[in-house]
PDB file of C-alpha atoms in Angstrom:
ATOM      1  CA  MET A   1     112.547 111.522  47.973  1.00 87.00           C
ATOM      2  CA  PRO A   2     112.530 113.644  51.296  1.00 92.00           C
ATOM      3  CA  VAL A   3     115.335 112.615  53.674  1.00 94.00           C
ATOM      4  CA  ALA A   4     116.216 112.994  57.238  1.00 92.00           C
ATOM      5  CA  ALA A   5     119.703 113.216  58.406  1.00 91.00           C
ATOM      6  CA  ALA A   6     119.965 110.029  60.430  1.00 93.00           C
ATOM      7  CA  THR A   7     122.332 106.882  60.457  1.00 93.00           C
ATOM      8  CA  PRO A   8     121.956 105.646  58.023  1.00 97.00           C
ATOM      9  CA  VAL A   9     119.984 108.391  56.016  1.00 97.00           C
ATOM     10  CA  ASP A  10     116.170 107.976  56.418  1.00 97.00           C
ATOM     11  CA  TYR A  11     114.385 107.909  53.086  1.00 97.00           C
ATOM     12  CA  THR A  12     110.797 108.389  52.139  1.00 95.00           C
ATOM     13  CA  LEU A  13     109.179 108.249  48.541  1.00 94.00           C
ATOM     14  CA  LYS A  14     106.339 110.603  47.515  1.00 90.00           C
ATOM     15  CA  VAL A  15     103.738 108.851  45.445  1.00 89.00           C
ATOM     16  CA  GLY A  16     101.039 111.291  44.991  1.00 84.00           C
ATOM     17  CA  ASP A  17      99.571 111.760  48.569  1.00 85.00           C
ATOM     18  CA  HIS A  18     101.202 108.881  49.950  1.00 88.00           C
ATOM     19  CA  ARG A  19     104.554 108.652  51.865  1.00 92.00           C
ATOM     20  CA  LEU A  20     106.334 105.161  51.591  1.00 93.00           C
ATOM     21  CA  PRO A  21     109.199 104.750  54.094  1.00 95.00           C
ATOM     22  CA  LEU A  22     111.948 103.456  51.852  1.00 96.00           C
ATOM     23  CA  ASN A  23     114.371 102.174  54.320  1.00 96.00           C
ATOM     24  CA  GLU A  24     111.779  99.404  55.662  1.00 95.00           C
ATOM     25  CA  LEU A  25     111.770  97.821  52.188  1.00 96.00           C
ATOM     26  CA  LEU A  26     115.394  96.961  51.794  1.00 97.00           C
ATOM     27  CA  GLY A  27     115.685  93.386  50.707  1.00 96.00           C
ATOM     28  CA  ARG A  28     111.940  93.299  49.138  1.00 96.00           C
ATOM     29  CA  GLN A  29     110.933  93.229  45.645  1.00 97.00           C
ATOM     30  CA  ILE A  30     109.177  96.242  44.274  1.00 96.00           C
ATOM     31  CA  GLU A  31     107.638  97.293  41.340  1.00 97.00           C
ATOM     32  CA  ILE A  32     107.396 100.784  39.737  1.00 97.00           C
ATOM     33  CA  SER A  33     105.082 101.002  36.869  1.00 97.00           C
ATOM     34  CA  PHE A  34     104.728 104.320  34.812  1.00 97.00           C
ATOM     35  CA  SER A  35     101.118 105.111  33.398  1.00 96.00           C
ATOM     36  CA  GLY A  36     102.390 107.091  30.552  1.00 95.00           C
ATOM     37  CA  GLU A  37     100.905 110.621  31.807  1.00 97.00           C
ATOM     38  CA  ILE A  38     103.429 113.283  33.014  1.00 97.00           C
ATOM     39  CA  ARG A  39     101.967 116.615  34.564  1.00 96.00           C
ATOM     40  CA  CYS A  40     103.864 119.629  35.223  1.00 96.00           C
ATOM     41  CA  ALA A  41     104.960 119.895  38.749  1.00 94.00           C
ATOM     42  CA  HIS A  42     103.964 123.545  38.877  1.00 96.00           C
ATOM     43  CA  CYS A  43     100.747 123.996  36.770  1.00 97.00           C
ATOM     44  CA  ASN A  44      99.808 120.319  36.451  1.00 96.00           C
ATOM     45  CA  ARG A  45      99.509 120.873  32.821  1.00 95.00           C
ATOM     46  CA  LYS A  46      99.531 117.599  30.904  1.00 96.00           C
ATOM     47  CA  THR A  47     102.954 117.435  28.985  1.00 96.00           C
ATOM     48  CA  SER A  48     104.252 114.770  26.731  1.00 94.00           C
ATOM     49  CA  LYS A  49     107.927 115.578  27.910  1.00 94.00           C
ATOM     50  CA  SER A  50     109.345 116.820  31.384  1.00 95.00           C
ATOM     51  CA  PHE A  51     111.740 119.811  31.164  1.00 95.00           C
ATOM     52  CA  ASN A  52     114.235 120.340  34.286  1.00 93.00           C
ATOM     53  CA  GLN A  53     113.138 117.452  36.036  1.00 90.00           C
ATOM     54  CA  GLY A  54     109.411 118.334  36.297  1.00 94.00           C
ATOM     55  CA  TYR A  55     108.331 121.021  34.362  1.00 97.00           C
ATOM     56  CA  CYS A  56     106.063 121.465  31.149  1.00 97.00           C
ATOM     57  CA  TYR A  57     107.812 123.682  28.529  1.00 97.00           C
ATOM     58  CA  PRO A  58     105.915 127.130  29.170  1.00 97.00           C
ATOM     59  CA  CYS A  59     106.728 126.612  32.626  1.00 97.00           C
ATOM     60  CA  PHE A  60     110.266 125.770  31.827  1.00 96.00           C
ATOM     61  CA  LYS A  61     110.478 129.169  29.833  1.00 96.00           C
ATOM     62  CA  ARG A  62     108.732 131.337  32.451  1.00 96.00           C
ATOM     63  CA  LEU A  63     109.759 130.080  36.033  1.00 97.00           C
ATOM     64  CA  ALA A  64     112.713 131.437  37.808  1.00 96.00           C
ATOM     65  CA  ALA A  65     113.438 128.050  39.162  1.00 95.00           C
ATOM     66  CA  CYS A  66     114.363 127.002  35.471  1.00 96.00           C
ATOM     67  CA  ASP A  67     116.355 130.005  34.473  1.00 96.00           C
ATOM     68  CA  SER A  68     119.894 129.079  33.443  1.00 93.00           C
ATOM     69  CA  CYS A  69     121.360 130.842  36.333  1.00 93.00           C
ATOM     70  CA  ILE A  70     120.127 127.982  38.517  1.00 93.00           C
ATOM     71  CA  MET A  71     122.871 125.850  36.897  1.00 92.00           C
ATOM     72  CA  SER A  72     125.185 128.587  36.532  1.00 95.00           C
ATOM     73  CA  PRO A  73     124.730 130.962  39.752  1.00 95.00           C
ATOM     74  CA  GLU A  74     127.471 133.240  38.648  1.00 95.00           C
ATOM     75  CA  LYS A  75     124.918 134.124  35.852  1.00 94.00           C
ATOM     76  CA  CYS A  76     122.318 135.617  38.592  1.00 93.00           C
ATOM     77  CA  HIS A  77     120.815 138.787  37.008  1.00 93.00           C
ATOM     78  CA  TYR A  78     118.545 139.648  39.814  1.00 92.00           C
ATOM     79  CA  HIS A  79     120.845 142.830  40.447  1.00 89.00           C
ATOM     80  CA  LEU A  80     120.202 143.772  36.876  1.00 91.00           C
ATOM     81  CA  GLY A  81     116.344 143.914  37.487  1.00 93.00           C
ATOM     82  CA  THR A  82     115.677 140.977  34.967  1.00 94.00           C
ATOM     83  CA  CYS A  83     114.815 138.157  37.329  1.00 95.00           C
ATOM     84  CA  ARG A  84     111.944 136.210  35.896  1.00 95.00           C
ATOM     85  CA  GLU A  85     110.380 136.122  39.507  1.00 96.00           C
ATOM     86  CA  PRO A  86     111.907 138.646  41.986  1.00 95.00           C
ATOM     87  CA  GLU A  87     109.897 137.423  44.742  1.00 95.00           C
ATOM     88  CA  TRP A  88     111.012 133.910  44.347  1.00 94.00           C
ATOM     89  CA  GLY A  89     114.692 135.440  43.906  1.00 94.00           C
ATOM     90  CA  GLU A  90     114.305 137.121  47.102  1.00 95.00           C
ATOM     91  CA  THR A  91     113.550 134.060  48.940  1.00 94.00           C
ATOM     92  CA  HIS A  92     115.895 131.636  46.998  1.00 94.00           C
ATOM     93  CA  CYS A  93     118.770 133.495  45.770  1.00 95.00           C
ATOM     94  CA  MET A  94     119.114 136.740  47.868  1.00 95.00           C
ATOM     95  CA  THR A  95     119.748 134.854  50.935  1.00 95.00           C
ATOM     96  CA  ASP A  96     122.625 133.150  52.893  1.00 96.00           C
ATOM     97  CA  HIS A  97     124.239 130.420  50.857  1.00 97.00           C
ATOM     98  CA  VAL A  98     127.227 128.184  51.627  1.00 98.00           C
ATOM     99  CA  VAL A  99     129.987 127.188  49.652  1.00 98.00           C
ATOM    100  CA  TYR A 100     131.152 123.719  50.608  1.00 98.00           C
ATOM    101  CA  LEU A 101     133.626 120.724  49.892  1.00 98.00           C
ATOM    102  CA  ALA A 102     132.129 117.207  49.575  1.00 97.00           C
ATOM    103  CA  ASN A 103     133.434 113.639  48.883  1.00 97.00           C
ATOM    104  CA  SER A 104     130.807 111.870  46.782  1.00 95.00           C
ATOM    105  CA  SER A 105     132.806 110.411  44.104  1.00 94.00           C
ATOM    106  CA  GLY A 106     135.922 112.373  45.192  1.00 95.00           C
ATOM    107  CA  LEU A 107     136.739 116.008  46.153  1.00 97.00           C
ATOM    108  CA  LYS A 108     134.188 118.648  44.845  1.00 97.00           C
ATOM    109  CA  VAL A 109     133.185 122.080  45.505  1.00 97.00           C
ATOM    110  CA  GLY A 110     129.539 123.043  45.549  1.00 97.00           C
ATOM    111  CA  ILE A 111     127.005 125.545  46.708  1.00 97.00           C
ATOM    112  CA  THR A 112     123.563 125.388  48.530  1.00 97.00           C
ATOM    113  CA  ARG A 113     121.337 127.700  50.510  1.00 96.00           C
ATOM    114  CA  ALA A 114     122.077 127.690  54.026  1.00 95.00           C
ATOM    115  CA  SER A 115     118.673 126.157  54.836  1.00 95.00           C
ATOM    116  CA  GLN A 116     119.651 123.048  52.492  1.00 96.00           C
ATOM    117  CA  VAL A 117     122.435 121.646  54.688  1.00 96.00           C
ATOM    118  CA  PRO A 118     122.700 118.832  54.951  1.00 96.00           C
ATOM    119  CA  THR A 119     119.843 117.700  52.434  1.00 96.00           C
ATOM    120  CA  ARG A 120     122.011 119.034  49.317  1.00 96.00           C
ATOM    121  CA  TRP A 121     124.681 116.581  50.324  1.00 97.00           C
ATOM    122  CA  ILE A 122     122.430 113.764  50.836  1.00 97.00           C
ATOM    123  CA  ASP A 123     120.888 114.404  47.456  1.00 95.00           C
ATOM    124  CA  GLN A 124     124.228 114.276  45.831  1.00 95.00           C
ATOM    125  CA  GLY A 125     125.399 111.079  47.643  1.00 96.00           C
ATOM    126  CA  ALA A 126     128.295 112.518  49.541  1.00 97.00           C
ATOM    127  CA  VAL A 127     129.935 110.449  52.302  1.00 97.00           C
ATOM    128  CA  ALA A 128     131.436 113.438  53.812  1.00 97.00           C
ATOM    129  CA  ALA A 129     130.985 117.202  53.537  1.00 97.00           C
ATOM    130  CA  ALA A 130     132.023 120.416  55.398  1.00 97.00           C
ATOM    131  CA  PRO A 131     130.973 123.964  54.919  1.00 97.00           C
ATOM    132  CA  MET A 132     134.103 126.360  53.775  1.00 97.00           C
ATOM    133  CA  LEU A 133     132.293 129.876  53.404  1.00 98.00           C
ATOM    134  CA  ARG A 134     129.152 131.522  54.277  1.00 97.00           C
ATOM    135  CA  VAL A 135     128.135 134.298  51.770  1.00 97.00           C
ATOM    136  CA  ALA A 136     125.303 136.536  51.256  1.00 97.00           C
ATOM    137  CA  THR A 137     123.722 135.749  48.087  1.00 96.00           C
ATOM    138  CA  ARG A 138     123.704 132.927  45.679  1.00 96.00           C
ATOM    139  CA  TYR A 139     125.259 135.001  43.128  1.00 96.00           C
ATOM    140  CA  LEU A 140     128.162 135.685  45.270  1.00 97.00           C
ATOM    141  CA  ALA A 141     128.517 131.911  46.135  1.00 97.00           C
ATOM    142  CA  GLY A 142     128.578 131.316  42.310  1.00 97.00           C
ATOM    143  CA  LEU A 143     131.563 133.574  41.955  1.00 97.00           C
ATOM    144  CA  VAL A 144     133.419 132.112  44.686  1.00 98.00           C
ATOM    145  CA  GLU A 145     132.565 128.586  43.128  1.00 97.00           C
ATOM    146  CA  VAL A 146     134.138 129.750  39.795  1.00 97.00           C
ATOM    147  CA  ALA A 147     137.314 130.724  41.723  1.00 97.00           C
ATOM    148  CA  CYS A 148     137.369 127.216  43.493  1.00 97.00           C
ATOM    149  CA  LYS A 149     136.718 125.335  40.075  1.00 95.00           C
ATOM    150  CA  GLN A 150     140.070 126.247  38.832  1.00 95.00           C
ATOM    151  CA  HIS A 151     141.503 123.907  41.553  1.00 97.00           C
ATOM    152  CA  VAL A 152     138.621 121.508  42.393  1.00 96.00           C
ATOM    153  CA  ALA A 153     135.973 119.435  40.455  1.00 94.00           C
ATOM    154  CA  ASP A 154     132.350 120.880  40.728  1.00 93.00           C
ATOM    155  CA  ARG A 155     130.693 117.314  39.445  1.00 93.00           C
ATOM    156  CA  THR A 156     130.088 113.970  40.757  1.00 94.00           C
ATOM    157  CA  ASN A 157     130.645 110.818  38.856  1.00 94.00           C
ATOM    158  CA  TRP A 158     127.261 109.210  39.733  1.00 95.00           C
ATOM    159  CA  ARG A 159     128.376 105.720  38.627  1.00 94.00           C
ATOM    160  CA  THR A 160     131.307 105.967  41.016  1.00 94.00           C
ATOM    161  CA  MET A 161     129.095 107.267  43.867  1.00 96.00           C
ATOM    162  CA  LEU A 162     126.627 104.364  43.413  1.00 96.00           C
ATOM    163  CA  LYS A 163     129.307 101.885  43.660  1.00 94.00           C
ATOM    164  CA  GLY A 164     130.395 103.207  47.122  1.00 92.00           C
ATOM    165  CA  GLU A 165     134.043 103.773  45.667  1.00 89.00           C
ATOM    166  CA  ALA A 166     134.612 107.347  46.885  1.00 90.00           C
ATOM    167  CA  PRO A 167     138.167 107.573  47.838  1.00 92.00           C
ATOM    168  CA  SER A 168     139.294 108.630  51.402  1.00 93.00           C
ATOM    169  CA  VAL A 169     139.556 112.479  51.558  1.00 95.00           C
ATOM    170  CA  ASP A 170     140.690 114.869  54.304  1.00 97.00           C
ATOM    171  CA  LEU A 171     138.169 117.509  53.863  1.00 97.00           C
ATOM    172  CA  GLN A 172     139.375 119.655  56.707  1.00 96.00           C
ATOM    173  CA  ALA A 173     143.026 119.901  55.194  1.00 97.00           C
ATOM    174  CA  GLU A 174     141.475 120.269  51.573  1.00 97.00           C
ATOM    175  CA  ARG A 175     139.355 123.241  52.934  1.00 97.00           C
ATOM    176  CA  GLU A 176     142.344 124.936  54.323  1.00 97.00           C
ATOM    177  CA  ALA A 177     144.628 124.443  51.433  1.00 97.00           C
ATOM    178  CA  LEU A 178     141.504 125.589  48.817  1.00 98.00           C
ATOM    179  CA  LEU A 179     141.018 128.904  51.047  1.00 97.00           C
ATOM    180  CA  GLU A 180     144.700 129.675  50.605  1.00 97.00           C
ATOM    181  CA  LYS A 181     144.529 128.828  46.902  1.00 98.00           C
ATOM    182  CA  ILE A 182     141.544 131.359  46.329  1.00 98.00           C
ATOM    183  CA  ALA A 183     142.404 133.914  48.808  1.00 97.00           C
ATOM    184  CA  PRO A 184     143.274 136.679  46.106  1.00 97.00           C
ATOM    185  CA  GLU A 185     139.713 136.235  44.710  1.00 97.00           C
ATOM    186  CA  LEU A 186     138.180 136.100  47.875  1.00 97.00           C
ATOM    187  CA  GLU A 187     139.941 139.531  48.651  1.00 96.00           C
ATOM    188  CA  GLN A 188     138.738 141.255  45.389  1.00 97.00           C
ATOM    189  CA  LEU A 189     135.086 139.810  46.053  1.00 97.00           C
ATOM    190  CA  ALA A 190     135.068 141.244  49.569  1.00 96.00           C
ATOM    191  CA  ALA A 191     136.213 144.694  48.379  1.00 96.00           C
ATOM    192  CA  GLU A 192     133.546 144.524  45.593  1.00 95.00           C
ATOM    193  CA  HIS A 193     130.718 143.222  47.479  1.00 95.00           C
ATOM    194  CA  GLY A 194     131.306 144.220  51.249  1.00 95.00           C
ATOM    195  CA  ARG A 195     133.608 142.104  53.832  1.00 92.00           C
ATOM    196  CA  ASP A 196     130.401 141.143  55.713  1.00 95.00           C
ATOM    197  CA  THR A 197     129.203 139.289  52.680  1.00 97.00           C
ATOM    198  CA  ILE A 198     131.897 136.594  52.888  1.00 97.00           C
ATOM    199  CA  GLU A 199     132.591 134.434  56.155  1.00 96.00           C
ATOM    200  CA  THR A 200     134.802 131.599  56.605  1.00 96.00           C
ATOM    201  CA  ALA A 201     133.180 128.551  58.084  1.00 95.00           C
ATOM    202  CA  ASP A 202     135.158 126.113  60.475  1.00 87.00           C
ATOM    203  CA  ASP A 203     132.379 123.921  61.016  1.00 92.00           C
ATOM    204  CA  PRO A 204     133.294 120.029  61.759  1.00 94.00           C
ATOM    205  CA  VAL A 205     133.140 117.651  58.791  1.00 96.00           C
ATOM    206  CA  TRP A 206     129.970 115.881  58.480  1.00 96.00           C
ATOM    207  CA  SER A 207     129.727 112.035  57.876  1.00 96.00           C
ATOM    208  CA  LEU A 208     126.948 110.673  55.993  1.00 97.00           C
ATOM    209  CA  ASP A 209     125.927 107.057  56.003  1.00 96.00           C
ATOM    210  CA  TYR A 210     123.325 105.331  53.412  1.00 97.00           C
ATOM    211  CA  PRO A 211     120.944 102.384  53.752  1.00 97.00           C
ATOM    212  CA  VAL A 212     122.864  99.926  51.212  1.00 97.00           C
ATOM    213  CA  ASP A 213     122.948  96.243  51.614  1.00 96.00           C
ATOM    214  CA  HIS A 214     124.830  95.530  48.492  1.00 95.00           C
ATOM    215  CA  TRP A 215     126.631  97.855  46.172  1.00 96.00           C
ATOM    216  CA  PRO A 216     126.064  96.998  42.352  1.00 94.00           C
ATOM    217  CA  GLY A 217     129.075  95.600  40.590  1.00 89.00           C
ATOM    218  CA  LYS A 218     128.242  97.298  37.227  1.00 90.00           C
ATOM    219  CA  ILE A 219     125.925 100.148  36.759  1.00 94.00           C
ATOM    220  CA  THR A 220     122.878  99.531  34.783  1.00 96.00           C
ATOM    221  CA  THR A 221     119.938 102.254  34.715  1.00 96.00           C
ATOM    222  CA  HIS A 222     116.023 101.690  34.269  1.00 96.00           C
ATOM    223  CA  ASN A 223     114.726 104.064  31.970  1.00 96.00           C
ATOM    224  CA  LEU A 224     110.757 104.400  32.377  1.00 96.00           C
ATOM    225  CA  ASP A 225     110.231 106.188  29.009  1.00 95.00           C
ATOM    226  CA  LYS A 226     111.708 103.118  27.195  1.00 95.00           C
ATOM    227  CA  GLN A 227     110.440 100.544  29.661  1.00 96.00           C
ATOM    228  CA  PRO A 228     107.751 101.597  31.738  1.00 97.00           C
ATOM    229  CA  VAL A 229     107.827  98.887  34.465  1.00 97.00           C
ATOM    230  CA  ALA A 230     111.031  98.518  36.695  1.00 97.00           C
ATOM    231  CA  THR A 231     110.762  95.436  39.205  1.00 97.00           C
ATOM    232  CA  GLY A 232     113.610  94.311  41.449  1.00 96.00           C
ATOM    233  CA  VAL A 233     114.918  93.634  44.980  1.00 97.00           C
ATOM    234  CA  LEU A 234     115.657  96.945  46.593  1.00 97.00           C
ATOM    235  CA  GLN A 235     119.337  96.680  47.603  1.00 97.00           C
ATOM    236  CA  GLY A 236     120.066 100.329  48.542  1.00 97.00           C
ATOM    237  CA  ILE A 237     119.195 103.968  48.419  1.00 98.00           C
ATOM    238  CA  LYS A 238     121.911 106.705  47.882  1.00 97.00           C
ATOM    239  CA  GLY A 239     121.507 110.151  46.504  1.00 96.00           C
ATOM    240  CA  GLN A 240     118.269 110.243  44.698  1.00 95.00           C
ATOM    241  CA  TYR A 241     118.941 106.840  43.342  1.00 97.00           C
ATOM    242  CA  LEU A 242     117.194 103.589  44.105  1.00 98.00           C
ATOM    243  CA  ILE A 243     119.610 100.619  43.796  1.00 98.00           C
ATOM    244  CA  LEU A 244     117.671  97.460  42.739  1.00 98.00           C
ATOM    245  CA  ASP A 245     119.292  93.965  41.903  1.00 96.00           C
ATOM    246  CA  THR A 246     118.199  94.713  38.119  1.00 97.00           C
ATOM    247  CA  GLY A 247     119.468  98.277  38.024  1.00 97.00           C
ATOM    248  CA  VAL A 248     119.256 101.636  39.514  1.00 97.00           C
ATOM    249  CA  ILE A 249     116.771 104.398  38.953  1.00 97.00           C
ATOM    250  CA  ASN A 250     117.111 107.905  39.563  1.00 96.00           C
ATOM    251  CA  ILE A 251     113.839 108.921  41.232  1.00 95.00           C
ATOM    252  CA  ARG A 252     114.308 112.833  40.674  1.00 94.00           C
ATOM    253  CA  LYS A 253     114.372 112.436  36.962  1.00 94.00           C
ATOM    254  CA  TYR A 254     110.589 111.157  37.223  1.00 95.00           C
ATOM    255  CA  THR A 255     109.117 113.813  39.457  1.00 93.00           C
ATOM    256  CA  ALA A 256     106.203 114.746  37.326  1.00 94.00           C
ATOM    257  CA  TYR A 257     105.535 111.210  36.280  1.00 96.00           C
ATOM    258  CA  ASN A 258     102.304 109.214  37.233  1.00 96.00           C
ATOM    259  CA  VAL A 259     103.652 106.043  38.655  1.00 96.00           C
ATOM    260  CA  ARG A 260     102.246 103.361  40.857  1.00 95.00           C
ATOM    261  CA  VAL A 261     104.591 101.644  43.323  1.00 95.00           C
ATOM    262  CA  ARG A 262     104.070  98.193  44.807  1.00 94.00           C
ATOM    263  CA  VAL A 263     105.679  95.994  47.225  1.00 94.00           C
ATOM    264  CA  LEU A 264     105.772  92.452  45.759  1.00 91.00           C
ATOM    265  CA  SER A 265     107.375  90.383  48.491  1.00 74.00           C
ATOM    266  CA  GLU A 266     107.326  90.468  52.268  1.00 68.00           C
TER     267      GLU A 266
END
C-alpha cells in the first residue's frame, strides 16, 4: 500500500492498474476476493506459492532483494564480490542508511535507506520515530544494529501495534542513552570503516497518526489462502494492515495475489 505522510497517514491500495483511496472508505463495507492465481512480482510467472511476499521460487533464489542479507544486513557480502546483483546492491545497499529508534509496540531499533524515511516507519505502524545515526552503507547499518540489539529490541509485536497499545516512550532520551551504551562499538566501527561513514543524527522526533476509527479488542486474521473472500467494515488502517470489524488482513502478504476489491456499502 503506497502511503503519504499526512495527518493521519494517507493510504492507497494498488489493485492491478487501479489505485483505491482507502482513507475515504473508513466506515464502509468492503470485500477482498482472491481468484486463486498468484503471479511473481518480478517475472510474472504463475506460481502456486508466493515466496518472500511476492516472488516465485526461481526469482526468490536468484534476486538480491530476496537474499538472506536483506533480513540480516550485517551479513551483506557485496564487499566480497559475491552479491547476486551488484548493480542492485549499489543502488539499494551501497547508499546512505539511517539507524533509528521507533515506537510501534514499544521501543525498537531498526535501519532503512535514507530515502525511505518516513515510509519505513509507517509500514511498521510506528506512532513515533527518530533517526539516531546516518551511515554510509546497509552493511554498516547492520553492524550498528547488532550493537544496538544488545540493549533494545528489533521487532514489532504486531498484535500490540494493531490494538493501539504502544506505551509512551521518550525517544529523545532513549536515543541519547543508547548512543552512550554503544559508544565503544561505534568507535571501533569508525576506526575500521572511516570516521566519515558514521554521523550522529539529532533530528526532531517524528509523530505519526493513523486513520483508525475503532481499535480491535481481539486480533483475528483473514487468511486468503484458506478463505479466499474477506468481507467486513473497514475500521482502520495501520502499518500494512487493514482493520475490518471481522478481522485484520496483512495486505503486503498478498502482494502477488490476483484479487478483486469491491465496496459493498455507501
